């Protein structure tokens, strides 16, 4: 479903990602794991059409993310890090606006908004201003937004960052539910997060793919995955003088 | 008329035709894009009213124009040998006004992109299935609509400034179907107004996209019909009264020697046809039209400039200040006059881009100088183009 081939992105002279290649098959949940600053967000932004790669190609559902950007954007739901929202809008108002710019209007928009409100357990805050919501609720509003059009591919950047344990469990439950119908790529810097929700794993470090494959496969290769991950990311750490 | 055209003129005419077709095509394309992004326009407009910006701008602007109106009214009604020929010029040729005028567009545009960039919502917006230019134009249309709304209340000053007097037709003329009031044009005017009103009322409840489109079509169709009918109704005097006079003259010429009852009967000038409402202006009303044309287009330029600056920076305050500094270029002559030869090269140079001078010398006195219009429109289009490019630059930076 998602096919990334030798993706490279330079910010000026600084390479954020170099020769990143991976595949996410249809219907799979793949965790994108790496320490902060490894290039997870950059890769996801390129997939979502917010940035353009310096070189390399990425296709989603067979469509190039650069040449068919608009078509690709219709087929993915992308939730950026920290889930930015307009604080001065009410929840339903915001969702109706998002439905509108995704090309859904009128009665159909109302129906879909109702559906995602139910699906993301937002019905009791529907009239509340987004700015007054707690972090967990805001995250759910972001999820509700990307589920409006029911896109086949969901790309979530750190969906559990900054949530309390109860909210993390709820979000995991929602992701598990979503994985039945959607292809998911979600990023995190916590390994246990991947182990809890994902089938596949891609470990990225300093802009390069360090390891990728099936979670079970990797686990059998490395007895202690946690240790492997820590060792991987700490290797070649620049010595502090 | 076409028989006398030379080949060169044909070429020019054909070129003009092609240019007009291209422009119309582009406009239709842009309008369709804007229609797709209508939710964004609505959100942007609503955002003005959920923050204090719109209210502050309205209050300050109306306070300043109101005080200017009071002053002008004093001038207009003063006793003695003072006279005001151009009331709009007298009213708006004022330093305080230009200070406020300068500040409004940056205030309206400062948040449009800077705020989204700072809060990260730009990422959400730009990964929605909309093209960059649709986002830019939607935001531009929203702030332009708000700008026009700010100016809308000043229309109530016009009857006093232009010394307008209204005399509606008598009731018995209105009620009898055979009276001279009712012609095709006046009927079209009334029907058009009714249609537009019905359409406007139908816009209020939620009727879905198709219902909205139908009511919008009613409003537009009604306005066009009322405009055409009104124009034809308005020009009736010119069309019919001179004809009546002419028959009198013909009658006179036909009987050169035989003066008498015949002559009296035919030269009696026909009473001008009756109108629904007779509006008389004590002062030339065209200057109001040109003034508002100038205000609209000058505003379009300053707003586009502000939008461009807002798309380049992250902080609203910085966006407002830079936009203010840039628009000051177009207004600074008002506050800081260099003593130069009137009509000298420098003077003429400054005149090209000094907006207050444009208003003082042409728009406020009822003249349309196309040089100024070309300046406003081209700067606006150029700035919008750069805004789209600056949004796009995130992709390759």
Coordinates of C-alpha atoms in Angstrom, one line a residue:
Chain A
X1 CA 0.0 0.0 0.0
X2 CA 2.8 2.4 1.0
X3 CA 5.9 2.0 -1.0
X4 CA 9.0 4.1 -0.3
X5 CA 12.1 3.9 -2.4
X6 CA 15.4 5.6 -1.5
X7 CA 13.8 8.7 -0.1
X8 CA 16.3 11.4 0.7
X9 CA 15.6 14.9 2.1
X10 CA 18.1 17.6 2.7
X11 CA 17.4 20.7 4.8
X12 CA 20.1 22.9 3.3
X13 CA 23.2 20.8 3.8
X14 CA 21.8 18.7 6.6
X15 CA 20.4 15.4 5.5
X16 CA 17.2 14.6 7.5
X17 CA 16.7 11.2 5.9
X18 CA 19.0 9.3 3.5
X19 CA 18.0 6.4 1.3
X20 CA 15.0 5.4 3.3
X21 CA 13.2 2.5 1.7
X22 CA 10.4 0.4 3.1
X23 CA 7.0 -1.1 2.2
X24 CA 3.8 -1.3 4.2
X25 CA 1.5 -4.0 2.8
X26 CA -2.3 -3.5 2.7
X27 CA -4.1 -3.9 5.9
X28 CA -1.0 -3.9 8.1
X29 CA -0.2 -1.8 11.1
X30 CA 3.5 -0.8 11.0
X31 CA 5.3 1.1 13.7
X32 CA 7.9 3.7 12.7
X33 CA 10.3 3.7 15.5
X34 CA 13.3 5.9 16.2
X35 CA 14.7 8.4 18.7
X36 CA 13.8 12.0 18.5
X37 CA 15.3 13.7 15.4
X38 CA 15.7 10.5 13.5
X39 CA 13.6 11.7 10.5
X40 CA 10.3 10.1 11.3
X41 CA 8.3 13.3 11.0
X42 CA 10.1 14.3 7.8
X43 CA 9.3 11.0 6.2
X44 CA 5.7 11.2 7.2
X45 CA 5.4 14.8 6.0
X46 CA 6.7 13.7 2.6
X47 CA 4.2 10.9 2.5
X48 CA 1.4 13.4 3.3
X49 CA 2.5 15.8 0.6
X50 CA 3.5 18.6 3.0
X51 CA 7.1 18.4 2.0
X52 CA 8.9 17.2 -1.1
X53 CA 11.8 14.7 -1.1
X54 CA 15.1 15.8 -2.4
X55 CA 15.4 12.5 -4.2
X56 CA 13.7 9.1 -4.2
X57 CA 10.1 8.2 -4.8
X58 CA 7.2 7.3 -2.6
X59 CA 3.9 5.9 -3.8
X60 CA 0.7 5.3 -1.9
X61 CA -1.9 2.9 -3.5
X62 CA 0.3 3.1 -6.7
X63 CA 0.1 6.9 -6.9
X64 CA 3.2 9.0 -6.6
X65 CA 3.0 11.4 -3.6
X66 CA 4.6 14.2 -5.7
X67 CA 2.9 13.9 -9.0
X68 CA -0.5 12.9 -7.8
X69 CA -0.4 14.8 -4.6
X70 CA -4.0 15.8 -4.5
X71 CA -5.2 12.2 -5.2
X72 CA -2.9 10.9 -2.6
X73 CA -4.1 13.4 0.0
X74 CA -7.6 12.2 -0.6
X75 CA -6.5 8.6 0.1
X76 CA -4.6 9.2 3.3
X77 CA -5.5 10.5 6.7
X78 CA -2.6 12.3 8.2
X79 CA -2.4 13.4 11.8
X80 CA 0.6 15.6 12.5
X81 CA 2.5 15.6 15.7
X82 CA 0.7 17.2 18.7
X83 CA -2.4 17.3 16.6
X84 CA -2.7 21.1 15.9
X85 CA -6.4 22.3 15.9
X86 CA -8.1 25.7 15.8
X87 CA -8.8 26.5 19.5
X88 CA -11.7 29.0 18.8
X89 CA -13.9 26.4 17.0
X90 CA -16.4 24.0 18.5
X91 CA -15.8 20.3 18.0
X92 CA -18.7 19.7 15.5
X93 CA -17.9 23.0 13.8
X94 CA -14.3 22.0 13.3
X95 CA -15.2 18.6 12.0
X96 CA -17.8 20.1 9.6
X97 CA -15.1 22.5 8.4
X98 CA -12.6 19.7 7.8
X99 CA -15.3 17.7 6.0
X100 CA -15.9 20.8 3.8
X101 CA -12.3 21.2 2.7
X102 CA -12.2 17.5 2.0
X103 CA -15.1 18.0 -0.4
X104 CA -17.9 16.7 1.7
X105 CA -20.8 19.1 2.2
X106 CA -24.4 19.3 3.3
X107 CA -26.3 16.4 4.7
X108 CA -23.6 13.9 4.0
X109 CA -21.1 16.0 6.1
X110 CA -23.5 16.0 9.0
X111 CA -23.9 12.2 8.8
X112 CA -20.2 11.6 8.7
X113 CA -19.5 14.0 11.5
X114 CA -22.1 12.2 13.7
X115 CA -20.5 8.9 12.8
X116 CA -16.9 9.9 13.7
X117 CA -18.2 11.6 16.9
X118 CA -19.6 8.3 18.0
X119 CA -16.6 6.3 16.8
X120 CA -14.1 8.4 18.7
X121 CA -16.3 8.8 21.8
X122 CA -16.6 12.5 21.4
X123 CA -20.4 12.9 21.7
X124 CA -20.3 14.4 25.2
X125 CA -17.9 17.2 24.1
X126 CA -19.5 18.0 20.8
X127 CA -20.4 21.6 21.7
X128 CA -17.2 22.3 23.5
X129 CA -14.5 24.7 22.2
X130 CA -11.5 22.8 21.0
X131 CA -9.2 25.1 23.0
X132 CA -10.8 23.9 26.3
X133 CA -10.4 20.2 25.6
X134 CA -7.8 18.0 27.3
X135 CA -4.9 16.6 25.4
X136 CA -6.6 13.2 25.1
X137 CA -9.8 14.7 23.7
X138 CA -7.9 16.8 21.2
X139 CA -6.1 13.7 20.0
X140 CA -9.4 12.1 19.5
X141 CA -10.7 15.1 17.6
X142 CA -7.7 14.8 15.3
X143 CA -8.4 11.1 14.8
X144 CA -12.1 11.9 14.1
X145 CA -11.0 14.4 11.5
X146 CA -8.9 11.9 9.6
X147 CA -11.6 9.3 9.8
X148 CA -14.2 11.6 8.1
X149 CA -13.5 10.4 4.6
X150 CA -12.6 6.9 5.7
X151 CA -9.3 6.8 3.8
X152 CA -7.6 3.5 3.2
X153 CA -4.3 4.7 4.6
X154 CA -3.8 6.4 8.0
X155 CA -0.5 8.0 8.9
X156 CA -0.3 9.0 12.5
X157 CA 2.7 11.0 13.9
X158 CA 3.2 10.2 17.6
X159 CA -0.5 9.5 18.3
X160 CA 0.2 8.7 22.0
X161 CA 2.7 11.4 22.8
X162 CA 1.8 13.4 25.9
X163 CA -1.2 11.3 27.0
X164 CA -1.7 9.8 30.4
X165 CA -1.7 6.0 30.8
X166 CA -5.5 5.6 30.6
X167 CA -5.7 7.7 27.4
X168 CA -2.8 5.7 25.9
X169 CA -4.7 2.5 26.5
X170 CA -7.9 4.0 24.9
X171 CA -5.9 5.3 21.9
X172 CA -4.4 1.8 21.5
X173 CA -7.8 0.3 21.6
X174 CA -9.0 2.7 18.9
X175 CA -5.9 1.9 16.8
X176 CA -6.5 -1.8 17.1
X177 CA -10.1 -1.2 16.0
X178 CA -8.9 0.9 13.0
X179 CA -6.4 -1.7 11.9
X180 CA -9.2 -4.0 10.8
X181 CA -10.1 -1.8 8.0
X182 CA -7.2 0.5 7.3
X183 CA -3.5 0.4 6.6
X184 CA -1.7 2.2 9.4
X185 CA 1.7 3.8 9.7
X186 CA 2.4 5.2 13.1
X187 CA 5.5 6.7 14.5
X188 CA 6.7 6.7 18.1
X189 CA 9.9 6.7 20.0
X190 CA 8.8 4.1 22.6
X191 CA 9.4 0.5 21.7
X192 CA 6.7 -0.9 24.0
X193 CA 4.2 1.2 22.0
X194 CA 5.1 -0.7 18.9
X195 CA 5.0 -4.0 20.6
X196 CA 1.5 -3.3 21.9
X197 CA -0.1 -2.2 18.6
X198 CA 1.9 -3.1 15.5
X199 CA 2.6 -6.1 13.4
X200 CA 5.5 -4.7 11.5
X201 CA 8.3 -2.4 12.5
X202 CA 10.7 0.0 10.9
X203 CA 13.5 1.3 13.0
X204 CA 15.0 4.5 11.7
X205 CA 18.1 6.2 13.2
X206 CA 19.8 9.4 12.1
X207 CA 18.0 9.4 8.8
X208 CA 18.7 5.8 7.8
X209 CA 16.7 2.7 8.1
X210 CA 18.4 0.5 10.8
X211 CA 16.1 -2.5 10.8
X212 CA 12.8 -3.4 9.4
X213 CA 10.5 -6.4 9.2
X214 CA 8.0 -8.4 11.0
X215 CA 7.8 -7.8 14.8
X216 CA 7.8 -11.5 15.6
X217 CA 10.7 -12.0 13.2
X218 CA 12.8 -9.3 14.7
X219 CA 12.0 -10.6 18.1
X220 CA 13.3 -14.0 17.3
X221 CA 16.5 -12.6 15.8
X222 CA 17.2 -10.4 18.8
X223 CA 16.5 -12.0 22.1
X224 CA 16.0 -8.7 23.8
X225 CA 14.5 -6.2 21.4
X226 CA 14.6 -3.4 23.9
X227 CA 18.4 -3.8 24.3
X228 CA 18.8 -4.1 20.5
X229 CA 17.0 -0.8 20.0
X230 CA 18.9 1.1 22.6
X231 CA 22.2 -0.3 21.3
X232 CA 21.3 0.6 17.8
X233 CA 20.4 4.1 18.5
X234 CA 23.3 4.7 20.8
X235 CA 25.9 3.4 18.4
X236 CA 28.2 6.0 16.9
X237 CA 27.0 8.6 19.4
X238 CA 29.2 11.6 18.8
X239 CA 31.7 11.8 21.7
X240 CA 31.2 14.9 23.8
X241 CA 34.6 16.5 24.4
Chain B
X1 CA -18.8 50.5 -37.6
X2 CA -16.8 47.4 -38.6
X3 CA -16.7 48.4 -42.3
X4 CA -14.3 51.2 -41.6
X5 CA -11.7 49.2 -39.6
X6 CA -8.3 48.9 -41.1
X7 CA -6.4 45.5 -41.0
X8 CA -4.3 46.8 -38.1
X9 CA -7.3 47.6 -36.1
X10 CA -8.7 44.2 -36.8
X11 CA -5.6 42.6 -35.4
X12 CA -5.9 44.7 -32.3
X13 CA -9.5 43.9 -31.9
X14 CA -8.8 40.1 -32.3
X15 CA -6.0 40.4 -29.8
X16 CA -8.3 42.1 -27.3
X17 CA -11.0 39.5 -27.9
X18 CA -8.5 36.7 -27.2
X19 CA -7.2 38.4 -24.1
X20 CA -10.8 38.9 -22.7
X21 CA -11.6 35.3 -23.4
X22 CA -8.5 34.1 -21.6
X23 CA -9.2 36.4 -18.6
X24 CA -12.8 35.2 -18.4
X25 CA -11.6 31.5 -18.6
X26 CA -9.1 32.1 -15.8
X27 CA -11.8 33.8 -13.7
X28 CA -14.2 30.9 -14.1
X29 CA -11.5 28.5 -13.2
X30 CA -10.6 30.5 -10.1
X31 CA -14.2 30.8 -9.1
X32 CA -14.7 27.0 -9.3
X33 CA -11.7 26.5 -7.2
X34 CA -13.0 29.0 -4.6
X35 CA -16.4 27.2 -4.6
X36 CA -14.6 24.0 -3.8
X37 CA -12.9 25.7 -0.9
X38 CA -16.0 27.5 0.4
X39 CA -15.7 25.9 3.8
X40 CA -12.3 27.5 4.2
X41 CA -13.7 31.0 3.3
X42 CA -16.5 30.6 5.8
X43 CA -14.1 29.5 8.6
X44 CA -11.8 32.4 7.9
X45 CA -14.6 34.9 8.1
X46 CA -16.0 33.3 11.2
X47 CA -12.5 33.4 12.8
X48 CA -12.5 37.2 12.5
X49 CA -15.6 37.4 14.6
X50 CA -14.4 34.9 17.2
X51 CA -11.4 37.1 17.9
X52 CA -11.5 40.8 18.8
X53 CA -9.9 41.9 15.5
X54 CA -13.1 42.5 13.5
X55 CA -14.7 44.4 16.4
X56 CA -11.7 46.6 17.1
X57 CA -11.3 47.4 13.4
X58 CA -15.0 48.2 13.0
X59 CA -15.1 50.5 16.1
X60 CA -12.0 52.4 15.3
X61 CA -12.8 52.8 11.7
X62 CA -16.4 53.9 12.3
X63 CA -15.3 56.3 15.0
X64 CA -12.8 58.0 12.8
X65 CA -15.0 58.2 9.7
X66 CA -17.9 59.3 11.9
X67 CA -16.0 62.3 13.3
X68 CA -14.8 63.2 9.8
X69 CA -18.4 63.1 8.6
X70 CA -19.4 65.5 11.4
X71 CA -16.6 67.8 10.4
X72 CA -17.6 67.7 6.7
X73 CA -21.2 68.3 7.6
X74 CA -20.1 71.5 9.3
X75 CA -18.3 72.6 6.2
X76 CA -21.2 71.7 3.9
X77 CA -23.7 73.7 6.0
X78 CA -21.4 76.6 6.9
X79 CA -22.8 80.0 6.2
X80 CA -21.0 82.5 4.0
X81 CA -18.9 82.2 0.9
X82 CA -17.4 78.8 1.6
X83 CA -18.4 76.1 -0.7
X84 CA -17.6 72.4 -1.0
X85 CA -17.7 70.9 -4.4
X86 CA -16.3 67.5 -3.6
X87 CA -17.6 66.4 -0.3
X88 CA -15.8 63.0 -0.3
X89 CA -12.5 64.8 -1.0
X90 CA -13.2 67.2 1.9
X91 CA -14.0 64.2 4.1
X92 CA -11.2 61.8 3.4
X93 CA -8.4 64.1 2.6
X94 CA -7.2 63.9 6.2
X95 CA -4.1 62.7 7.9
X96 CA -5.9 60.7 10.6
X97 CA -8.0 59.0 8.0
X98 CA -4.9 57.8 6.1
X99 CA -3.3 56.6 9.3
X100 CA -6.3 54.4 10.0
X101 CA -6.6 53.3 6.4
X102 CA -3.0 52.3 6.5
X103 CA -3.5 50.2 9.6
X104 CA -6.6 48.3 8.7
X105 CA -5.3 45.9 5.9
X106 CA -2.3 44.7 8.0
X107 CA -4.7 44.1 11.0
X108 CA -7.0 42.0 8.8
X109 CA -4.3 40.0 7.1
X110 CA -1.7 39.5 9.9
X111 CA -3.1 36.3 11.4
X112 CA -4.1 34.6 8.1
X113 CA -0.9 32.6 7.6
X114 CA 1.4 33.6 10.5
X115 CA -1.0 32.2 13.1
X116 CA -1.4 28.9 11.3
X117 CA 2.3 28.6 11.0
X118 CA 2.9 29.3 14.6
X119 CA 0.3 26.9 15.9
X120 CA 1.1 24.2 13.4
X121 CA -2.4 24.1 11.8
X122 CA -0.8 25.0 8.5
X123 CA 0.3 21.4 8.2
X124 CA -3.3 20.2 8.6
X125 CA -4.5 22.7 6.1
X126 CA -1.8 22.0 3.5
X127 CA -2.3 18.2 3.7
X128 CA -6.0 18.6 2.9
X129 CA -6.9 17.9 -0.7
X130 CA -6.8 21.6 -1.7
X131 CA -4.2 23.3 -4.0
X132 CA -2.0 26.0 -2.6
X133 CA -3.7 28.7 -4.7
X134 CA -7.1 27.7 -3.4
X135 CA -5.9 28.2 0.2
X136 CA -4.4 31.6 -0.6
X137 CA -7.3 32.8 -2.6
X138 CA -9.8 31.7 0.0
X139 CA -8.0 33.5 2.7
X140 CA -7.7 36.6 0.5
X141 CA -11.4 36.5 -0.3
X142 CA -12.3 36.2 3.4
X143 CA -10.2 39.3 4.4
X144 CA -11.4 41.2 1.3
X145 CA -15.1 40.5 2.3
X146 CA -14.4 41.8 5.8
X147 CA -12.7 44.9 4.4
X148 CA -15.8 45.6 2.3
X149 CA -18.0 45.0 5.3
X150 CA -15.9 47.6 7.2
X151 CA -16.6 50.1 4.5
X152 CA -20.3 49.2 4.1
X153 CA -21.7 51.4 7.0
X154 CA -20.1 54.5 5.4
X155 CA -22.7 54.3 2.7
X156 CA -25.2 55.9 5.0
X157 CA -23.2 59.1 4.9
X158 CA -23.8 59.5 1.2
X159 CA -27.3 61.0 1.1
X160 CA -26.1 63.8 3.3
X161 CA -22.8 64.3 1.5
X162 CA -24.2 64.3 -1.9
X163 CA -27.4 66.3 -0.9
X164 CA -29.6 63.5 -2.2
X165 CA -33.4 64.0 -2.2
X166 CA -35.9 61.2 -2.8
X167 CA -39.4 61.7 -4.2
X168 CA -41.4 58.6 -4.6
X169 CA -44.2 58.4 -7.2
X170 CA -47.7 59.2 -5.9
X171 CA -49.8 56.4 -4.7
X172 CA -52.4 56.7 -7.4
X173 CA -49.8 56.5 -10.0
X174 CA -48.3 53.3 -8.4
X175 CA -51.6 51.6 -8.0
X176 CA -53.1 52.2 -11.5
X177 CA -51.7 49.6 -13.9
X178 CA -52.1 52.0 -16.9
X179 CA -50.0 54.8 -15.4
X180 CA -46.8 55.9 -17.0
X181 CA -44.8 54.6 -14.0
X182 CA -45.2 51.0 -15.1
X183 CA -43.1 50.2 -18.1
X184 CA -41.1 47.0 -18.8
X185 CA -38.0 48.5 -17.2
X186 CA -39.7 49.5 -14.0
X187 CA -41.4 46.1 -13.8
X188 CA -38.1 44.4 -14.3
X189 CA -36.6 46.5 -11.6
X190 CA -39.3 45.6 -9.1
X191 CA -39.4 41.9 -10.0
X192 CA -35.6 41.7 -9.8
X193 CA -35.5 43.3 -6.4
X194 CA -38.2 40.9 -5.1
X195 CA -36.4 37.9 -6.5
X196 CA -33.1 39.0 -4.9
X197 CA -34.9 39.5 -1.6
X198 CA -36.5 36.1 -1.7
X199 CA -33.1 34.5 -2.6
X200 CA -31.5 36.3 0.3
X201 CA -34.1 35.1 2.7
X202 CA -33.8 31.6 1.4
X203 CA -30.0 31.7 2.0
X204 CA -30.6 31.9 5.8
X205 CA -32.0 28.4 6.6
X206 CA -29.9 25.3 5.9
X207 CA -31.1 24.0 2.5
X208 CA -28.1 22.0 1.5
X209 CA -25.7 22.8 -1.3
X210 CA -28.3 22.6 -4.1
X211 CA -30.7 24.8 -2.2
X212 CA -27.9 27.3 -1.5
X213 CA -27.0 27.4 -5.1
X214 CA -30.5 28.0 -6.2
X215 CA -31.0 30.8 -3.7
X216 CA -27.7 32.3 -4.7
X217 CA -28.7 32.1 -8.3
X218 CA -32.0 33.9 -7.4
X219 CA -30.0 36.7 -5.7
X220 CA -27.6 37.1 -8.6
X221 CA -30.3 36.8 -11.2
X222 CA -32.5 39.3 -9.3
X223 CA -29.6 41.8 -9.0
X224 CA -28.8 41.5 -12.7
X225 CA -32.5 41.9 -13.7
X226 CA -33.0 44.8 -11.3
X227 CA -29.8 46.4 -12.5
X228 CA -30.7 46.2 -16.1
X229 CA -34.3 47.3 -15.5
X230 CA -33.2 50.0 -13.2
X231 CA -30.7 51.4 -15.7
X232 CA -33.2 51.4 -18.5
X233 CA -35.8 53.0 -16.1
X234 CA -33.2 55.6 -15.1
X235 CA -32.2 56.6 -18.6
X236 CA -35.9 56.9 -19.7
X237 CA -35.7 60.7 -19.6
X238 CA -32.8 60.7 -22.0
X239 CA -34.5 58.3 -24.3
X240 CA -38.1 59.6 -24.3
X241 CA -38.0 63.3 -23.3
X242 CA -35.6 64.5 -26.1
X243 CA -37.7 62.5 -28.6
X244 CA -40.8 64.4 -27.4
X245 CA -39.0 67.7 -27.8
X246 CA -37.8 66.7 -31.2
X247 CA -41.3 66.0 -32.5
X248 CA -42.1 69.5 -31.4
X249 CA -39.3 70.9 -33.4
X250 CA -40.3 68.9 -36.4
X251 CA -43.8 70.3 -36.1
X252 CA -42.4 73.8 -35.9
X253 CA -40.3 73.3 -39.1
X254 CA -43.2 71.8 -41.0
X255 CA -45.2 74.9 -40.7
X256 CA -42.8 77.7 -41.1
X257 CA -45.3 80.3 -42.1
X258 CA -48.3 79.2 -40.3
X259 CA -47.7 80.1 -36.7
X260 CA -50.7 79.5 -34.6
X261 CA -52.4 76.8 -32.5
X262 CA -50.6 74.0 -34.3
X263 CA -47.2 75.3 -33.2
X264 CA -48.3 75.7 -29.6
X265 CA -49.7 72.2 -29.5
X266 CA -46.5 70.5 -30.8
X267 CA -43.8 72.5 -29.0
X268 CA -45.4 71.9 -25.7
X269 CA -42.6 69.7 -24.2
X270 CA -43.8 66.4 -23.1
X271 CA -43.7 66.0 -19.3
X272 CA -40.7 63.8 -18.4
X273 CA -41.9 60.2 -17.8
X274 CA -42.9 59.3 -14.3
X275 CA -40.4 57.3 -12.2
X276 CA -40.8 55.0 -9.2
X277 CA -38.6 57.2 -7.2
X278 CA -37.0 60.4 -8.3
X279 CA -33.6 60.8 -6.8
X280 CA -32.0 64.2 -7.2
X281 CA -28.4 64.9 -6.1
X282 CA -27.3 68.4 -5.3
X283 CA -23.7 67.4 -6.0
X284 CA -22.3 65.1 -8.7
X285 CA -23.1 61.6 -7.5
X286 CA -20.5 60.0 -9.8
X287 CA -17.7 61.0 -7.4
X288 CA -19.1 58.5 -4.9
X289 CA -19.0 55.7 -7.4
X290 CA -15.4 56.4 -8.4
X291 CA -14.4 56.9 -4.7
X292 CA -15.7 53.5 -3.7
X293 CA -14.1 51.9 -6.8
X294 CA -10.8 53.4 -5.7
X295 CA -11.3 52.3 -2.1
X296 CA -12.1 48.7 -3.2
X297 CA -9.1 48.3 -5.5
X298 CA -6.6 50.1 -3.2
X299 CA -7.8 47.9 -0.4
X300 CA -7.3 44.9 -2.7
X301 CA -3.7 45.9 -3.1
X302 CA -2.9 46.5 0.5
X303 CA -4.6 43.3 1.6
X304 CA -2.6 41.3 -0.9
X305 CA 0.6 42.9 0.4
X306 CA -0.4 42.0 4.0
X307 CA -1.2 38.4 3.0
X308 CA 2.2 38.0 1.4
X309 CA 4.0 39.3 4.5
X310 CA 1.9 37.0 6.7
X311 CA 2.8 34.0 4.6
X312 CA 6.5 34.8 5.1
X313 CA 6.7 35.2 8.9
X314 CA 5.7 33.2 12.0
X315 CA 4.6 36.0 14.3
X316 CA 1.4 38.0 13.9
X317 CA 2.8 41.2 15.3
X318 CA 5.8 41.0 13.1
X319 CA 3.6 40.4 10.1
X320 CA 1.4 43.4 10.9
X321 CA 4.5 45.7 11.4
X322 CA 6.2 44.6 8.2
X323 CA 3.0 44.9 6.2
X324 CA 2.5 48.4 7.7
X325 CA 6.0 49.4 6.8
X326 CA 5.6 48.2 3.2
X327 CA 2.2 49.8 2.7
X328 CA 3.6 53.0 4.2
X329 CA 5.6 53.3 0.9
X330 CA 2.3 54.0 -0.9
X331 CA 1.0 56.5 1.7
X332 CA 4.1 58.2 3.0
X333 CA 3.8 61.2 0.7
X334 CA 0.7 62.2 2.7
X335 CA 2.7 62.6 5.9
X336 CA 6.0 63.7 4.6
X337 CA 6.0 66.1 1.7
X338 CA 9.2 67.0 0.0
X339 CA 9.3 70.5 -1.3
X340 CA 9.9 70.0 -5.0
X341 CA 8.8 71.8 -8.2
X342 CA 5.2 71.1 -8.7
X343 CA 4.9 69.1 -11.9
X344 CA 8.7 68.2 -11.8
X345 CA 10.0 64.8 -12.6
X346 CA 10.2 63.8 -8.9
X347 CA 6.6 65.0 -8.3
X348 CA 5.4 63.0 -11.2
X349 CA 7.3 60.0 -10.0
X350 CA 5.8 60.2 -6.6
X351 CA 2.4 60.6 -8.1
X352 CA 2.6 57.1 -9.6
X353 CA 2.4 55.2 -6.3
X354 CA 1.1 57.7 -3.8
X355 CA -2.4 56.4 -3.0
X356 CA -3.7 59.5 -1.1
X357 CA -2.8 61.7 -4.1
X358 CA -4.7 59.3 -6.4
X359 CA -7.7 59.8 -4.2
X360 CA -7.3 63.6 -3.8
X361 CA -6.8 64.2 -7.5
X362 CA -8.9 61.6 -9.2
X363 CA -11.1 59.1 -7.3
X364 CA -12.6 61.7 -4.8
X365 CA -13.5 64.1 -7.5
X366 CA -15.2 61.7 -9.9
X367 CA -12.4 60.8 -12.2
X368 CA -11.1 57.3 -13.0
X369 CA -7.4 57.3 -13.8
X370 CA -6.6 53.9 -15.3
X371 CA -3.0 54.2 -14.3
X372 CA -3.9 53.9 -10.7
X373 CA -6.2 51.0 -11.3
X374 CA -3.5 49.2 -13.2
X375 CA -1.1 49.8 -10.3
X376 CA -3.5 48.5 -7.7
X377 CA -4.6 45.4 -9.6
X378 CA -1.1 44.5 -10.8
X379 CA 0.5 44.8 -7.3
X380 CA -2.4 42.8 -5.9
X381 CA -2.0 40.0 -8.4
X382 CA 1.7 40.0 -8.1
X383 CA 1.6 39.8 -4.3
X384 CA -0.9 36.9 -4.4
X385 CA 1.3 35.1 -6.9
X386 CA 4.2 35.5 -4.6
X387 CA 2.1 34.3 -1.6
X388 CA 1.4 31.1 -3.4
X389 CA 5.0 30.7 -4.3
X390 CA 6.1 31.4 -0.7
X391 CA 3.7 28.7 0.6
X392 CA 5.1 26.4 -2.0
X393 CA 8.6 27.1 -0.9
X394 CA 8.3 24.9 2.2
X395 CA 8.4 22.0 -0.2
X396 CA 11.9 22.6 -1.4
X397 CA 13.5 24.5 1.5

